Amino acid sequence: MTGFYSEHAKVWVSVDCIVFGFEEDKLKVLIGKRKMDPGRGEWSLYGGFVGAEESLEEAADRVLSELTGLKKLYMKQVGAYGAIDRDPGERVISVAYCALINVRDYDDSLREQHSLEWVDVKDLPHLYSDHNLMVTNAIAQLRRRIRTEPLSFNLLPVLFTLTQLQHVYEAVLGTEIDKRNFRKRIKEIDYIEKTELIDKKTSKRGAALYRFNKKAFAEDPTFKL
Amino acid sequence: MTGFYSEHAKVWVSVDCIVFGFEEDKLKVLIGKRKMDPGRGEWSLYGGFVGAEESLEEAADRVLSELTGLKKLYMKQVGAYGAIDRDPGERVISVAYCALINVRDYDDSLREQHSLEWVDVKDLPHLYSDHNLMVTNAIAQLRRRIRTEPLSFNLLPVLFTLTQLQHVYEAVLGTEIDKRNFRKRIKEIDYIEKTELIDKKTSKRGAALYRFNKKAFAEDPTFKL
DNA sequence: CCAAAAGTGTTCCGTCTACACCCATGG
DNA sequence: CCATGGGTGTAGACGGAACACTTTTGG
């Protein structure tokens, strides 16, 4: 410490995670009731303070793995929120991160331990502080990116059917998509590979299972859907 | 102060401004040589610390008006930068803001006072800390937004010719644009109004001056170019 | 009179959209 | 045998890209 900036004020910085999951053909967010003051009992995103010895990304990773037990999730910064009175307790600047997880990878007992709930984004309650704004911005970002980046696979199991994939796009974009047009476009994308496996859970006839080939995508990282 | 968060560490938070201007048909950024340690003498964005009693936006506004003497500039958050060692002196988290200004509104003596230079984005030197990354991200954001938001007018005088406007798009996007296609699209946009005035500075024949009508845009805020 | 920038339409091609029926199977 | 979700192709509309010449006037 050399004291370059000692005349300036320091503030608390936190990270808040908007964790999206896909369940029952709906886009959902993981929220819980706050267990601490201020705001005890209010619905809230899950977050944590940034330590002196960790970067913003590390803090977000830490919070996410506390929350989900999962590592190496898709994660993207949404933005910094710095209104003076955004936190009812003290002055805290928060950086929001959006994460996408496959609900089936997620240990449900961990969810219950933290008393978290998957809530449909269309049906969000009032959240603590400016968390509703964060979620709104995260959804807007998700909608923009899902057309040009292979995000959707993060919300699905490794093997998925085209109907499932289509439902992800419909849930995120909030629109209906024509099945034939959708499948036509998929066919032209090399790194969405059809496997020999058949899923019989959702239909009597059975649906072909597909897989996202990361290596093939890395070779030609263009995405357009 | 109620001491809710006292067990957690506080950090310094700063804002850094990426100020874009349009000059000589090029997209330029305002940078200067740092006048303080650490990093004295290095090329750098202009920034400042966030005070205890101001929001991030207020801090960015304050820094921008110190810098330009201008208020109510177009300004957008680029993102938060929080690597541990990003600042060579101490641990500082910085939030980058991108601003667009009309170079002709800008008092050049103020520029000289702060020993700032307009530098072509294609010709940027190495900048202090992670500032090159901030500029890169700001340009990427600008390219995305300029197609769907009426940003370009912020880089031009109130009255501008269509050739100037086209040059703004070419400089930001880094591509050549077909003149006839460009003007065809402009004609279909109601809130880009042709005035009776003629600019004779750039050509012998003279070019019609146009204006962006904010009110007309507010009534139908769709933009597509 | 000529250099230099302003201004102006049409054609073509590729992309997106709309749209309806047969298939396979478990119950 | 029928209800349920899986799977397939075509035609028309629309929007974007390519492209070249005339106009005006200051020097």
Short mmCIF file of C-alpha atoms (C1' of nucleotides) in Angstrom, two decimals:
data_model
loop_
_atom_site.label_atom_id
_atom_site.label_comp_id
_atom_site.label_asym_id
_atom_site.label_seq_id
_atom_site.Cartn_x
_atom_site.Cartn_y
_atom_site.Cartn_z
CA MET A 1 0.00 0.00 0.00
CA THR A 2 1.48 3.24 -1.13
CA GLY A 3 -1.42 5.54 -0.30
CA PHE A 4 -1.91 7.04 -3.73
CA TYR A 5 -5.63 7.52 -3.34
CA SER A 6 -6.03 7.92 0.39
CA GLU A 7 -7.87 11.21 0.12
CA HIS A 8 -10.76 9.54 -1.69
CA ALA A 9 -13.74 7.72 -0.22
CA LYS A 10 -14.08 3.96 -0.35
CA VAL A 11 -17.40 2.20 -0.78
CA TRP A 12 -18.81 -1.27 -0.46
CA VAL A 13 -19.13 -3.16 -3.71
CA SER A 14 -21.31 -6.21 -4.11
CA VAL A 15 -22.25 -8.57 -6.90
CA ASP A 16 -25.80 -9.74 -7.56
CA CYS A 17 -26.55 -12.79 -9.67
CA ILE A 18 -29.49 -13.15 -11.99
CA VAL A 19 -29.65 -16.91 -12.42
CA PHE A 20 -31.82 -18.00 -15.32
CA GLY A 21 -33.15 -21.50 -15.77
CA PHE A 22 -35.54 -23.15 -18.16
CA GLU A 23 -38.29 -25.27 -16.66
CA GLU A 24 -41.81 -26.22 -17.78
CA ASP A 25 -41.15 -24.36 -21.03
CA LYS A 26 -40.71 -21.12 -19.13
CA LEU A 27 -37.78 -18.82 -18.47
CA LYS A 28 -37.31 -18.63 -14.72
CA VAL A 29 -35.13 -16.71 -12.29
CA LEU A 30 -33.79 -17.94 -9.00
CA ILE A 31 -34.81 -15.66 -6.14
CA GLY A 32 -35.07 -16.00 -2.40
CA LYS A 33 -36.24 -14.22 0.70
CA ARG A 34 -33.52 -12.15 2.31
CA LYS A 35 -32.23 -13.61 5.52
CA MET A 36 -30.53 -10.48 6.78
CA ASP A 37 -31.21 -6.87 7.53
CA PRO A 38 -31.90 -4.54 5.93
CA GLY A 39 -34.75 -5.94 3.86
CA ARG A 40 -35.14 -9.19 5.79
CA GLY A 41 -37.95 -11.25 4.30
CA GLU A 42 -38.11 -9.40 0.97
CA TRP A 43 -37.72 -11.28 -2.28
CA SER A 44 -34.25 -10.70 -3.61
CA LEU A 45 -31.55 -11.83 -5.97
CA TYR A 46 -28.68 -13.71 -4.43
CA GLY A 47 -25.53 -11.68 -3.98
CA GLY A 48 -22.48 -11.02 -1.90
CA PHE A 49 -19.80 -8.49 -1.17
CA VAL A 50 -16.64 -8.24 -3.22
CA GLY A 51 -13.64 -9.07 -1.07
CA ALA A 52 -10.44 -7.06 -1.02
CA GLU A 53 -8.57 -9.91 -2.67
CA GLU A 54 -10.95 -10.99 -5.41
CA SER A 55 -11.94 -9.60 -8.78
CA LEU A 56 -15.56 -8.90 -9.68
CA GLU A 57 -15.70 -12.11 -11.73
CA GLU A 58 -14.22 -14.14 -8.91
CA ALA A 59 -16.76 -12.72 -6.50
CA ALA A 60 -19.58 -13.56 -8.87
CA ASP A 61 -18.18 -17.08 -9.37
CA ARG A 62 -17.92 -17.56 -5.64
CA VAL A 63 -21.48 -16.42 -5.03
CA LEU A 64 -22.74 -18.61 -7.86
CA SER A 65 -21.02 -21.69 -6.60
CA GLU A 66 -22.24 -21.10 -3.04
CA LEU A 67 -25.66 -20.93 -4.59
CA THR A 68 -25.61 -23.76 -7.08
CA GLY A 69 -22.62 -25.93 -6.32
CA LEU A 70 -21.79 -25.56 -10.01
CA LYS A 71 -18.63 -24.16 -11.56
CA LYS A 72 -17.82 -22.81 -14.99
CA LEU A 73 -21.28 -21.58 -15.65
CA TYR A 74 -22.05 -19.21 -18.46
CA MET A 75 -21.80 -15.78 -16.88
CA LYS A 76 -21.95 -12.27 -18.26
CA GLN A 77 -21.81 -8.87 -16.66
CA VAL A 78 -25.06 -6.94 -16.89
CA GLY A 79 -23.89 -3.64 -15.48
CA ALA A 80 -23.01 -1.58 -12.42
CA TYR A 81 -25.72 -0.04 -10.28
CA GLY A 82 -24.66 2.96 -8.29
CA ALA A 83 -27.56 5.14 -7.19
CA ILE A 84 -26.83 6.59 -3.76
CA ASP A 85 -29.87 5.19 -2.03
CA ARG A 86 -30.24 1.97 -3.96
CA ASP A 87 -29.50 -0.05 -0.85
CA PRO A 88 -31.70 0.82 2.12
CA GLY A 89 -28.92 0.17 4.62
CA GLU A 90 -25.76 1.80 3.46
CA ARG A 91 -24.15 3.07 0.31
CA VAL A 92 -23.33 0.00 -1.77
CA ILE A 93 -22.48 -0.16 -5.44
CA SER A 94 -23.49 -3.42 -7.03
CA VAL A 95 -22.42 -5.15 -10.20
CA ALA A 96 -25.02 -7.49 -11.66
CA TYR A 97 -24.08 -10.73 -13.38
CA CYS A 98 -26.37 -12.92 -15.40
CA ALA A 99 -25.88 -16.71 -15.34
CA LEU A 100 -27.55 -19.47 -17.30
CA ILE A 101 -27.93 -22.91 -15.81
CA ASN A 102 -29.48 -26.19 -16.72
CA VAL A 103 -32.06 -26.77 -14.02
CA ARG A 104 -31.52 -30.52 -14.16
CA ASP A 105 -27.86 -30.15 -13.18
CA TYR A 106 -28.88 -28.18 -10.15
CA ASP A 107 -29.09 -29.89 -6.81
CA ASP A 108 -32.57 -29.14 -5.59
CA SER A 109 -31.72 -29.69 -1.93
CA LEU A 110 -29.26 -26.81 -2.24
CA ARG A 111 -32.09 -24.68 -3.53
CA GLU A 112 -34.20 -25.57 -0.51
CA GLN A 113 -31.32 -24.98 1.88
CA HIS A 114 -31.11 -21.40 0.66
CA SER A 115 -34.92 -21.22 0.42
CA LEU A 116 -34.73 -20.18 -3.19
CA GLU A 117 -37.49 -20.44 -5.76
CA TRP A 118 -37.61 -20.64 -9.52
CA VAL A 119 -39.99 -17.89 -10.57
CA ASP A 120 -41.30 -17.28 -14.07
CA VAL A 121 -39.87 -14.01 -15.37
CA LYS A 122 -43.37 -13.03 -16.42
CA ASP A 123 -44.55 -13.34 -12.85
CA LEU A 124 -41.85 -11.69 -10.76
CA PRO A 125 -42.78 -10.15 -7.42
CA HIS A 126 -41.37 -6.89 -6.19
CA LEU A 127 -37.71 -7.43 -5.37
CA TYR A 128 -35.36 -5.83 -2.88
CA SER A 129 -33.60 -2.61 -3.83
CA ASP A 130 -33.15 -2.18 -7.59
CA HIS A 131 -33.14 -5.92 -8.32
CA ASN A 132 -36.19 -5.74 -10.59
CA LEU A 133 -34.26 -3.31 -12.78
CA MET A 134 -31.31 -5.67 -12.87
CA VAL A 135 -33.53 -8.54 -13.98
CA THR A 136 -35.17 -6.40 -16.65
CA ASN A 137 -31.80 -5.40 -18.01
CA ALA A 138 -30.52 -8.97 -17.87
CA ILE A 139 -33.50 -10.19 -19.88
CA ALA A 140 -33.01 -7.46 -22.45
CA GLN A 141 -29.37 -8.45 -22.78
CA LEU A 142 -30.30 -12.12 -23.04
CA ARG A 143 -32.74 -11.37 -25.85
CA ARG A 144 -30.13 -9.48 -27.77
CA ARG A 145 -27.43 -12.07 -27.33
CA ILE A 146 -29.43 -15.22 -27.88
CA ARG A 147 -29.72 -14.41 -31.58
CA THR A 148 -26.00 -14.08 -32.14
CA GLU A 149 -24.36 -16.25 -29.47
CA PRO A 150 -24.87 -19.92 -28.67
CA LEU A 151 -26.36 -19.24 -25.24
CA SER A 152 -29.42 -21.36 -25.42
CA PHE A 153 -27.52 -24.62 -24.87
CA ASN A 154 -26.57 -23.49 -21.38
CA LEU A 155 -30.22 -23.71 -20.39
CA LEU A 156 -30.60 -27.27 -21.65
CA PRO A 157 -29.10 -30.68 -20.93
CA VAL A 158 -26.21 -31.82 -23.11
CA LEU A 159 -28.70 -33.78 -25.20
CA PHE A 160 -31.88 -32.01 -26.17
CA THR A 161 -34.66 -32.22 -28.72
CA LEU A 162 -35.36 -29.54 -31.28
CA THR A 163 -38.71 -28.90 -29.69
CA GLN A 164 -37.00 -28.14 -26.38
CA LEU A 165 -34.55 -25.83 -28.12
CA GLN A 166 -37.37 -24.04 -29.85
CA HIS A 167 -39.19 -23.61 -26.55
CA VAL A 168 -36.09 -21.96 -25.08
CA TYR A 169 -36.12 -19.37 -27.85
CA GLU A 170 -39.82 -18.83 -27.44
CA ALA A 171 -39.53 -18.38 -23.68
CA VAL A 172 -36.60 -15.98 -23.91
CA LEU A 173 -37.91 -13.92 -26.79
CA GLY A 174 -41.53 -14.09 -25.67
CA THR A 175 -42.74 -14.94 -29.17
CA GLU A 176 -44.03 -17.97 -30.99
CA ILE A 177 -41.74 -19.42 -33.62
CA ASP A 178 -42.74 -21.40 -36.68
CA LYS A 179 -41.59 -24.99 -36.27
CA ARG A 180 -40.65 -25.59 -39.90
CA ASN A 181 -38.72 -22.37 -40.29
CA PHE A 182 -36.91 -23.00 -37.02
CA ARG A 183 -35.85 -26.52 -37.99
CA LYS A 184 -34.81 -25.39 -41.45
CA ARG A 185 -32.35 -22.94 -39.91
CA ILE A 186 -31.06 -25.52 -37.43
CA LYS A 187 -30.26 -27.90 -40.26
CA GLU A 188 -27.89 -25.37 -41.76
CA ILE A 189 -25.92 -25.04 -38.53
CA ASP A 190 -23.17 -27.65 -38.54
CA TYR A 191 -22.34 -27.59 -34.87
CA ILE A 192 -25.85 -28.52 -33.80
CA GLU A 193 -25.44 -32.23 -34.31
CA LYS A 194 -28.12 -34.86 -34.50
CA THR A 195 -27.26 -37.95 -32.47
CA GLU A 196 -28.54 -41.48 -32.91
CA LEU A 197 -30.30 -41.25 -29.57
CA ILE A 198 -34.03 -40.94 -29.19
CA ASP A 199 -35.89 -39.25 -26.38
CA LYS A 200 -39.10 -41.07 -25.56
CA LYS A 201 -40.05 -39.11 -22.48
CA THR A 202 -42.02 -36.35 -24.08
CA SER A 203 -43.72 -38.16 -26.93
CA LYS A 204 -44.86 -41.57 -27.94
CA ARG A 205 -43.14 -41.47 -31.24
CA GLY A 206 -39.84 -40.32 -29.78
CA ALA A 207 -37.74 -37.32 -30.78
CA ALA A 208 -34.16 -37.22 -32.04
CA LEU A 209 -31.66 -35.86 -29.52
CA TYR A 210 -29.24 -33.18 -30.60
CA ARG A 211 -25.99 -31.91 -29.16
CA PHE A 212 -24.06 -28.65 -29.34
CA ASN A 213 -20.54 -29.34 -30.59
CA LYS A 214 -18.31 -26.76 -28.92
CA LYS A 215 -15.24 -27.65 -30.93
CA ALA A 216 -17.02 -27.29 -34.25
CA PHE A 217 -18.37 -23.95 -33.11
CA ALA A 218 -14.92 -22.76 -32.04
CA GLU A 219 -13.66 -23.40 -35.57
CA ASP A 220 -16.29 -21.21 -37.14
CA PRO A 221 -17.71 -19.06 -34.39
CA THR A 222 -20.54 -17.48 -36.25
CA PHE A 223 -24.02 -17.85 -34.93
CA LYS A 224 -27.25 -16.64 -36.35
CA LEU A 225 -30.66 -17.82 -35.41
CA MET B 1 -24.86 4.76 9.44
CA THR B 2 -26.23 1.64 11.00
CA GLY B 3 -23.25 -0.64 10.47
CA PHE B 4 -25.00 -3.40 8.57
CA TYR B 5 -22.03 -4.30 6.44
CA SER B 6 -19.12 -3.31 8.62
CA GLU B 7 -17.45 -6.69 8.45
CA HIS B 8 -16.93 -6.36 4.71
CA ALA B 9 -14.11 -4.63 2.87
CA LYS B 10 -14.56 -1.32 1.11
CA VAL B 11 -12.79 -0.43 -2.11
CA TRP B 12 -12.16 2.62 -4.24
CA VAL B 13 -14.46 3.03 -7.17
CA SER B 14 -13.69 5.30 -10.08
CA VAL B 15 -15.32 6.23 -13.37
CA ASP B 16 -13.45 6.46 -16.65
CA CYS B 17 -14.86 8.29 -19.65
CA ILE B 18 -14.42 7.24 -23.24
CA VAL B 19 -15.22 10.48 -25.07
CA PHE B 20 -15.86 10.01 -28.77
CA GLY B 21 -15.78 12.80 -31.31
CA PHE B 22 -16.03 12.99 -35.07
CA GLU B 23 -13.40 15.03 -36.85
CA GLU B 24 -11.85 14.88 -40.33
CA ASP B 25 -14.24 12.06 -41.16
CA LYS B 26 -12.72 9.92 -38.44
CA LEU B 27 -13.95 8.57 -35.13
CA LYS B 28 -11.67 9.90 -32.42
CA VAL B 29 -11.22 9.44 -28.68
CA LEU B 30 -10.10 12.05 -26.20
CA ILE B 31 -7.05 10.91 -24.25
CA GLY B 32 -4.36 12.63 -22.27
CA LYS B 33 -1.10 12.00 -20.46
CA ARG B 34 -1.61 11.16 -16.81
CA LYS B 35 -0.54 13.95 -14.51
CA MET B 36 -0.37 11.88 -11.35
CA ASP B 37 1.20 8.76 -9.97
CA PRO B 38 0.96 5.93 -10.55
CA GLY B 39 1.37 5.94 -14.31
CA ARG B 40 2.44 9.57 -14.65
CA GLY B 41 3.08 10.40 -18.28
CA GLU B 42 1.18 7.42 -19.74
CA TRP B 43 -1.63 7.93 -22.20
CA SER B 44 -4.92 7.47 -20.40
CA LEU B 45 -8.62 8.02 -20.43
CA TYR B 46 -9.89 10.80 -18.25
CA GLY B 47 -11.47 9.63 -15.01
CA GLY B 48 -12.11 10.34 -11.38
CA PHE B 49 -13.10 8.74 -8.12
CA VAL B 50 -16.70 8.26 -7.13
CA GLY B 51 -17.49 10.32 -4.05
CA ALA B 52 -19.41 9.04 -1.05
CA GLU B 53 -22.31 11.31 -1.88
CA GLU B 54 -22.70 10.84 -5.61
CA SER B 55 -24.06 8.12 -7.84
CA LEU B 56 -22.01 6.55 -10.61
CA GLU B 57 -23.85 8.64 -13.19
CA GLU B 58 -23.29 11.82 -11.21
CA ALA B 59 -19.59 11.04 -10.93
CA ALA B 60 -19.36 10.43 -14.68
CA ASP B 61 -21.28 13.67 -15.36
CA ARG B 62 -18.99 15.59 -13.07
CA VAL B 63 -15.85 14.20 -14.71
CA LEU B 64 -17.26 14.90 -18.16
CA SER B 65 -18.13 18.47 -17.38
CA GLU B 66 -14.72 19.10 -15.80
CA LEU B 67 -13.34 17.82 -19.03
CA THR B 68 -15.55 19.42 -21.63
CA GLY B 69 -17.50 22.19 -19.95
CA LEU B 70 -20.55 20.56 -21.49
CA LYS B 71 -23.63 19.23 -19.75
CA LYS B 72 -26.32 16.76 -20.77
CA LEU B 73 -24.13 14.85 -23.11
CA TYR B 74 -25.13 11.51 -24.45
CA MET B 75 -23.66 9.01 -21.99
CA LYS B 76 -23.92 5.28 -21.58
CA GLN B 77 -22.37 2.81 -19.18
CA VAL B 78 -19.92 0.45 -20.84
CA GLY B 79 -19.23 -1.81 -17.88
CA ALA B 80 -17.43 -2.37 -14.62
CA TYR B 81 -13.77 -3.41 -14.55
CA GLY B 82 -12.66 -5.17 -11.44
CA ALA B 83 -9.51 -7.22 -11.93
CA ILE B 84 -7.44 -7.10 -8.75
CA ASP B 85 -4.33 -5.66 -10.30
CA ARG B 86 -5.92 -3.54 -12.97
CA ASP B 87 -4.63 -0.38 -11.34
CA PRO B 88 -0.89 -0.39 -10.69
CA GLY B 89 -1.25 1.62 -7.49
CA GLU B 90 -4.03 0.19 -5.39
CA ARG B 91 -7.13 -1.92 -5.74
CA VAL B 92 -9.63 0.22 -7.64
CA ILE B 93 -12.78 -0.91 -9.39
CA SER B 94 -13.69 1.28 -12.32
CA VAL B 95 -16.90 1.81 -14.20
CA ALA B 96 -16.44 2.96 -17.78
CA TYR B 97 -18.82 5.41 -19.46
CA CYS B 98 -18.94 6.23 -23.12
CA ALA B 99 -19.87 9.80 -24.19
CA LEU B 100 -20.48 11.27 -27.62
CA ILE B 101 -19.75 14.91 -28.29
CA ASN B 102 -19.80 17.28 -31.17
CA VAL B 103 -16.22 18.41 -31.50
CA ARG B 104 -17.31 21.86 -32.66
CA ASP B 105 -19.17 22.50 -29.40
CA TYR B 106 -16.05 21.71 -27.47
CA ASP B 107 -13.89 24.52 -26.20
CA ASP B 108 -10.46 23.76 -27.56
CA SER B 109 -8.64 25.79 -24.92
CA LEU B 110 -10.11 23.45 -22.32
CA ARG B 111 -8.65 20.56 -24.26
CA GLU B 112 -5.24 22.18 -24.19
CA GLN B 113 -5.55 23.03 -20.49
CA HIS B 114 -5.93 19.34 -19.72
CA SER B 115 -3.36 18.48 -22.43
CA LEU B 116 -5.82 16.19 -24.13
CA GLU B 117 -5.66 14.98 -27.70
CA TRP B 118 -8.20 13.70 -30.19
CA VAL B 119 -6.79 10.41 -31.41
CA ASP B 120 -8.17 8.30 -34.23
CA VAL B 121 -9.53 5.05 -32.81
CA LYS B 122 -7.62 3.18 -35.48
CA ASP B 123 -4.40 4.65 -34.21
CA LEU B 124 -4.59 4.39 -30.43
CA PRO B 125 -1.38 4.11 -28.41
CA HIS B 126 -1.01 1.84 -25.42
CA LEU B 127 -3.13 3.25 -22.63
CA TYR B 128 -2.82 3.14 -18.84
CA SER B 129 -4.20 0.13 -16.99
CA ASP B 130 -7.03 -1.63 -18.82
CA HIS B 131 -8.14 1.48 -20.71
CA ASN B 132 -7.51 -0.05 -24.15
CA LEU B 133 -9.97 -2.77 -23.24
CA MET B 134 -12.52 -0.18 -22.17
CA VAL B 135 -12.17 1.63 -25.50
CA THR B 136 -12.50 -1.60 -27.45
CA ASN B 137 -15.66 -2.47 -25.58
CA ALA B 138 -17.05 1.03 -25.98
CA ILE B 139 -16.53 0.88 -29.74
CA ALA B 140 -18.20 -2.52 -29.93
CA GLN B 141 -21.16 -1.15 -28.02
CA LEU B 142 -21.28 1.94 -30.22
CA ARG B 143 -21.37 -0.21 -33.36
CA ARG B 144 -24.23 -2.25 -32.02
CA ARG B 145 -26.25 0.71 -30.88
CA ILE B 146 -25.74 3.04 -33.80
CA ARG B 147 -27.95 0.85 -35.96
CA THR B 148 -30.90 0.93 -33.61
CA GLU B 149 -30.58 4.19 -31.68
CA PRO B 150 -30.25 7.76 -32.94
CA LEU B 151 -26.75 8.21 -31.59
CA SER B 152 -25.05 9.57 -34.62
CA PHE B 153 -26.54 13.05 -34.23
CA ASN B 154 -24.63 13.52 -30.99
CA LEU B 155 -21.41 13.48 -32.99
CA LEU B 156 -22.58 16.18 -35.39
CA PRO B 157 -23.68 19.82 -35.22
CA VAL B 158 -27.41 20.49 -35.01
CA LEU B 159 -27.41 21.07 -38.75
CA PHE B 160 -25.56 18.55 -40.86
CA THR B 161 -25.40 17.33 -44.43
CA LEU B 162 -26.23 13.80 -45.46
CA THR B 163 -22.66 13.26 -46.54
CA GLN B 164 -21.47 14.11 -43.05
CA LEU B 165 -24.01 11.76 -41.53
CA GLN B 166 -22.92 9.00 -43.84
CA HIS B 167 -19.30 9.58 -42.91
CA VAL B 168 -20.20 9.16 -39.24
CA TYR B 169 -21.66 5.73 -39.97
CA GLU B 170 -18.67 4.80 -42.07
CA ALA B 171 -16.22 5.87 -39.38
CA VAL B 172 -18.05 4.07 -36.58
CA LEU B 173 -18.77 0.89 -38.48
CA GLY B 174 -15.49 0.89 -40.34
CA THR B 175 -17.18 0.14 -43.66
CA GLU B 176 -18.03 1.97 -46.83
CA ILE B 177 -21.70 2.65 -47.41
CA ASP B 178 -23.45 3.10 -50.73
CA LYS B 179 -24.57 6.70 -51.06
CA ARG B 180 -27.83 6.01 -52.88
CA ASN B 181 -28.92 3.26 -50.52
CA PHE B 182 -28.05 5.40 -47.53
CA ARG B 183 -30.04 8.40 -48.76
CA LYS B 184 -32.98 6.23 -49.71
CA ARG B 185 -33.23 4.99 -46.14
CA ILE B 186 -32.86 8.50 -44.72
CA LYS B 187 -35.77 9.73 -46.81
CA GLU B 188 -38.05 7.23 -45.14
CA ILE B 189 -37.16 8.49 -41.66
CA ASP B 190 -39.53 11.30 -40.77
CA TYR B 191 -37.57 12.80 -37.92
CA ILE B 192 -34.51 13.47 -40.05
CA GLU B 193 -35.74 16.73 -41.51
CA LYS B 194 -34.41 18.58 -44.48
CA THR B 195 -34.10 22.31 -43.83
CA GLU B 196 -34.07 25.16 -46.33
CA LEU B 197 -30.49 25.92 -45.43
CA ILE B 198 -27.54 25.15 -47.64
CA ASP B 199 -24.02 24.39 -46.56
CA LYS B 200 -21.48 25.82 -48.96
CA LYS B 201 -18.35 25.02 -46.97
CA THR B 202 -17.66 21.56 -48.23
CA SER B 203 -18.70 21.83 -51.84
CA LYS B 204 -19.10 24.34 -54.58
CA ARG B 205 -22.56 23.27 -55.40
CA GLY B 206 -23.73 23.34 -51.78
CA ALA B 207 -25.47 20.61 -49.80
CA ALA B 208 -28.83 20.68 -48.06
CA LEU B 209 -28.63 20.82 -44.28
CA TYR B 210 -30.66 18.36 -42.22
CA ARG B 211 -31.75 18.28 -38.60
CA PHE B 212 -32.72 15.58 -36.13
CA ASN B 213 -36.18 16.30 -34.73
CA LYS B 214 -36.19 14.94 -31.17
CA LYS B 215 -39.89 15.52 -30.63
CA ALA B 216 -40.84 13.64 -33.77
CA PHE B 217 -38.56 10.82 -32.71
CA ALA B 218 -40.07 10.70 -29.23
CA GLU B 219 -43.50 10.16 -30.77
CA ASP B 220 -42.36 7.14 -32.71
CA PRO B 221 -39.12 5.98 -31.18
CA THR B 222 -38.17 3.35 -33.69
CA PHE B 223 -34.85 3.61 -35.40
CA LYS B 224 -33.36 1.46 -38.05
CA LEU B 225 -30.49 2.36 -40.27
"C1'" DC C 1 -14.29 24.80 -68.62
"C1'" DC C 2 -13.25 21.49 -65.41
"C1'" DA C 3 -12.73 19.53 -60.88
"C1'" DA C 4 -15.34 18.23 -56.95
"C1'" DA C 5 -19.05 17.06 -54.28
"C1'" DA C 6 -24.40 16.64 -54.45
"C1'" DG C 7 -28.08 14.35 -55.81
"C1'" DT C 8 -31.11 10.70 -57.87
"C1'" DG C 9 -33.93 4.89 -59.38
"C1'" DT C 10 -33.98 0.43 -60.86
"C1'" DT C 11 -33.01 -4.34 -60.96
"C1'" DC C 12 -31.65 -8.47 -58.84
"C1'" DC C 13 -31.00 -11.74 -55.43
"C1'" DG C 14 -31.20 -13.82 -51.14
"C1'" DT C 15 -33.73 -14.12 -46.83
"C1'" DC C 16 -37.71 -14.38 -44.02
"C1'" DT C 17 -42.54 -15.62 -43.55
"C1'" DA C 18 -46.68 -17.96 -44.03
"C1'" DC C 19 -48.73 -22.10 -44.35
"C1'" DA C 20 -50.82 -27.93 -43.77
"C1'" DC C 21 -50.27 -32.54 -43.81
"C1'" DC C 22 -48.27 -37.31 -42.81
"C1'" DC C 23 -45.68 -40.25 -39.31
"C1'" DA C 24 -44.82 -43.21 -35.37
"C1'" DT C 25 -46.26 -45.03 -31.15
"C1'" DG C 26 -48.17 -45.84 -26.37
"C1'" DG C 27 -52.10 -46.45 -24.11
"C1'" DC D 1 -57.66 -46.82 -33.12
"C1'" DC D 2 -56.89 -42.47 -31.73
"C1'" DA D 3 -54.55 -38.81 -29.33
"C1'" DT D 4 -50.11 -36.76 -29.04
"C1'" DG D 5 -46.07 -34.71 -30.32
"C1'" DG D 6 -42.39 -35.35 -34.33
"C1'" DG D 7 -41.15 -34.35 -38.60
"C1'" DT D 8 -41.13 -32.28 -43.47
"C1'" DG D 9 -41.23 -28.35 -48.39
"C1'" DT D 10 -42.82 -24.61 -51.21
"C1'" DA D 11 -44.33 -20.17 -52.87
"C1'" DG D 12 -44.71 -15.28 -52.34
"C1'" DA D 13 -43.23 -10.96 -50.04
"C1'" DC D 14 -39.89 -8.11 -48.57
"C1'" DG D 15 -35.67 -5.85 -47.77
"C1'" DG D 16 -30.81 -5.17 -48.79
"C1'" DA D 17 -27.04 -4.75 -52.25
"C1'" DA D 18 -25.16 -3.54 -56.58
"C1'" DC D 19 -24.70 -0.18 -59.79
"C1'" DA D 20 -23.70 5.12 -63.17
"C1'" DC D 21 -24.86 9.24 -64.62
"C1'" DT D 22 -26.45 14.31 -64.25
"C1'" DT D 23 -26.21 18.74 -61.63
"C1'" DT D 24 -24.14 22.84 -59.77
"C1'" DT D 25 -20.66 26.18 -59.19
"C1'" DG D 26 -16.16 28.15 -57.54
"C1'" DG D 27 -11.84 28.79 -59.14
#
